[in-house]
C-alpha angles and dihedrals in degrees: 000000000000118000138187093299097035093267134112120256111273119238120217131191116283116262136185112308115267119267111271096036109151092244091051090052089052090050090051091050090050090055088053086054091054091053091046090051091051090051091048088054088064089078085095089065101047135062093229140008099256089108094066102073096052094045094045090052090051090050093050093050091046094051092045090051091051091051092050093048092050093050088051087057089234112169121243101261097047088043090054091051092049089047091055091052094046091047091051092052093043094053092043096050096043098044109014107031092130091061096054127104112218087344091301123117110264134193086268088059093052091045092051093047091049092050093048093048092049089050090049091051091052091050092046089057096045109029129072120210135307087060126183117264098248122170092250093062091048096050093044093049090045089058090048091050091055092051092046093049093048094051094042093049091047091052096044102042108017100041097020099229120146113191093036090055089060095056097083096053090039088056090056091047094049091046089058093043094052098043097031128109110298094224096042125126100261101162100072092046093048092047091050093051094046091048092049091047093050092049090052093048091050095048094041093050091048091049091050092044092056091060095053112022117087094210092056093048092050096044102023103167097039092047093047097050095042090057094044096047095048092041094051091051093049092046094050094057099065093038094053092041094051093046096048105029103032099067090047098052117114111273096017091127096041121115115273118274089232110032094205094173090064101040093105099039129067088197121024108250119227105242115193138182118261109267091227091054090050092048091046094053092049096044100044094046088047092212117193092206111130107241102182143335131229122209112194131194097230124066089200093057109119099204134260142220106281098222122202106176146329130243113217105172129071110186096179091268110056142348111255141161121253099202118105109244090202094053097044110122111129124143118254116251116252090222138003113292095232111048100179093104136061116265135191118216114219129179114211130188106201126194118192117212109164110353096118097194135108095238121093114219122223142138114286125278108033115198102172137021135193123185126213117224129001100328141078140201135242124221133212105204098196095057097029090235128157113207131185113252121263092262092064122078094200141344096258113127094015126128123195143158122231129182115210136189105216112200121217105189123190125234096244092047092058093042088057094048115128115256089216099103119176114268095238089056092049093047095048103037103039096048116125133175117277092242095047108156111268092212090062091052090047091053092051091049092051092049093051100032096111097034115109103191133053089239094055090048092054091046093050091054092046093048092049091056096037109033111018095089090235097106130057128208109234127157098172110071103014123131108240126228137045107245114145093269093049091046093053091044092053096046100041111017121023096019092189130104146117133259095299092058095041096047096041093047092048091051093048093047092047093049091050089064095044102265114142102237140163137178119247124203129202140087140303116243097278127206121332112222105243092211095044110034093189093060121087123189119204125197134175089273089073095056107129147164126206140164133257125204123199120232121185110249093013104057125209115357126191118247111179113192095176113110113244095019129098135143126247111282093019092134090072095063107007101039093229132108122253110265138153105187138040106230121230112274095019111118129201109286094027117115111247117233118250094250089065093060130081117277112291096025117141133214111287091231090066095061095080127227118340121237110277093026133288133078119293110264093003098112097234099113118171105240095181094252095297122133114242124200119256132185125253109261136179124235092275092057095247125137126266115318096249091058092045090050089051091055094044091048094058097100092040091048094052091047092049091048090050090051092051091050102038102043096057089041091052091048092053090045094049092050092047091048091050090053093047090055091054095080103148117074091240091054091050091052091049092049092049090053092048093051091049090051094047093051093044091051092049090050091060103267108138109233111170122199091244094061120106124227091263092049092050091049090050093054093046091050090052092053095039105031094164090062098047093119093052092046091049091048094056094040093051092052090049090053091049092050097046103032108024095033089227118162116223121213124243089260091052091051091048092051091048091050091050091050091049090049089057090050090049091050093049093047089047091055090056089071128077111263096241090051089054090049095049091052089070089061096045103110090195089074088068091061120093109271129200110268095229095167094054092040092055091050095047095043090071090052092051091047091051092050092051092049092052 
């Protein structure tokens, strides 16, 4: 064959296949499968599968980003920096879009991520799998997924190692296997991961082999499929055998030889999820799943708060209980401890369907208990908590009967309560962290400055949170938790939250002025069956937290600062109507209509004046002339503009995120499809020349349509002198194909493609890195473009034919 200079095209030794080869794409997809299998193995860690979608999406974006960066020939350090930026935006847009300002991460974003990660760390220390799927675990694992994908991709496609590339995802898989639920189904997950790993090893080794082995370069398709077919068959044998035979081997279900989980404990401690975390997950997701039912003995009974437990300790981070769930075993009282108030005795038969906790709900205060079936309950007297016995993992499926004495104190009774509270109550239930924010204490002191009784102090704090119009009930975009920063943010900045924020803030404010207070967790009454008035059905929508204040001679009394929530009979001591849900369209400070309250509730206007002046629920609380902080609001009453913009930008943000993900993916797909279509060696040579011309033109080399192949090659050699041999090699083959009608072999086409890939990479490096990056998001590149390189080559042929 005679080329540009009268010589035949030079053949060089075979090298690794060019980036974008169909087998390389398959290898990249198989690595995505390994990461997905590792993520799927995390089902042993979590209580449900809601984690999988978010983490899989992060993995897909991460792998796609790595593929794009490699095809841009970006070096490792710049690629790492770009990866950090892309990961930050990906995590922000998928999980924290509402906190962004103009789609950019804001201080609210960083604050929310920090709070969630701190919460996840606390749960990691306290909770044994299966753990709840809280945002902190998702964001932490998302970060880990990005690191894992970057290292695995670097090992597989930049350094060319196979087994080492599997170590990062294997680490994630083993982490879940070691710390996961002891009784979890491990075999399917392990089989899936092993199968995905073997497929990757097989494809990766075949892809690497084609770039170095002579036999594969000479007989590409036969060599490829012989390796893949034999490898798949050999890989399937151990995977199927381990999945089917392993679990059935003798001793497979026996206890471990080394019980490492129990090495540090003589008796296995019962580790449980924080009640506030459980309530938060039920409330925010607003599940309609029926959790339990309550059958009462009195058709006239108007419902009660079904209390599970009380949290008596605030450590500056979260409200928690200090009693030992394993050691609980007190006897139930035969009557309420403080008998200075009127009580109503109610018998409840409770059936648990899907509560999945160790606490047994019931009206406060229980005085007798009878279990159904072969089990019993423990009781913690200080907190008034019923707990399933140590033989039971959770309360699901249990039925029991509990008799409760429900107190209904009167306003004047509590106002006359003695301030002489026992020392052990004061010490335990007024304790606050040493570094408790002074501005919170100052606010509580201002709210209670002119109040003479303990009752009026508690009521003033409750009314400020509930009825002043300063705070807004919002369960959608609220930062969870009650660490000092979150407490200050709720009281002085965001001033919006749900029951966790309202109850926790009330308890902290009350304690700061010496009121014995704790946080109770449970459920509001639920829905009364219209055909069976004694039956109450409780779903996740009724999950709730409230506060309890201790009064000498009357015991623990409910104070509910959450707007739109109040227990039955609350008008007698709180001056508000019973309610368990804030209806749509009703804002804080508005009076809820009677149909939004529990059965038997009356219109709020009929309750008379609220303590301290004003109408219950009307938002005109008497604050004693003091100025209380209020958030900045626009004319429409919404929150600060950045937060409003974040909410309004949600559809735009998802669309923008889809654009950023789909356009580069389509570009990679179009290029891969174009190469798959070029099956014949001549077509591959032609495609290689076109890609070299396109990249050279975009790098600033002027290649007019009228130029011949030789003239184009001359201009590219002038701009890229170091690659003159590669340019000449491709150009000569193009001339042979178009003018001499010579047919290159598969090896010739591979060498031409490799040479063109080097030209593409060199032309790519002539451009600024951010220009190269932005090209992957230029949707115009997906449109059909004039094939100038082919047109210039074929124009000579057409001219010659016309002349003859």
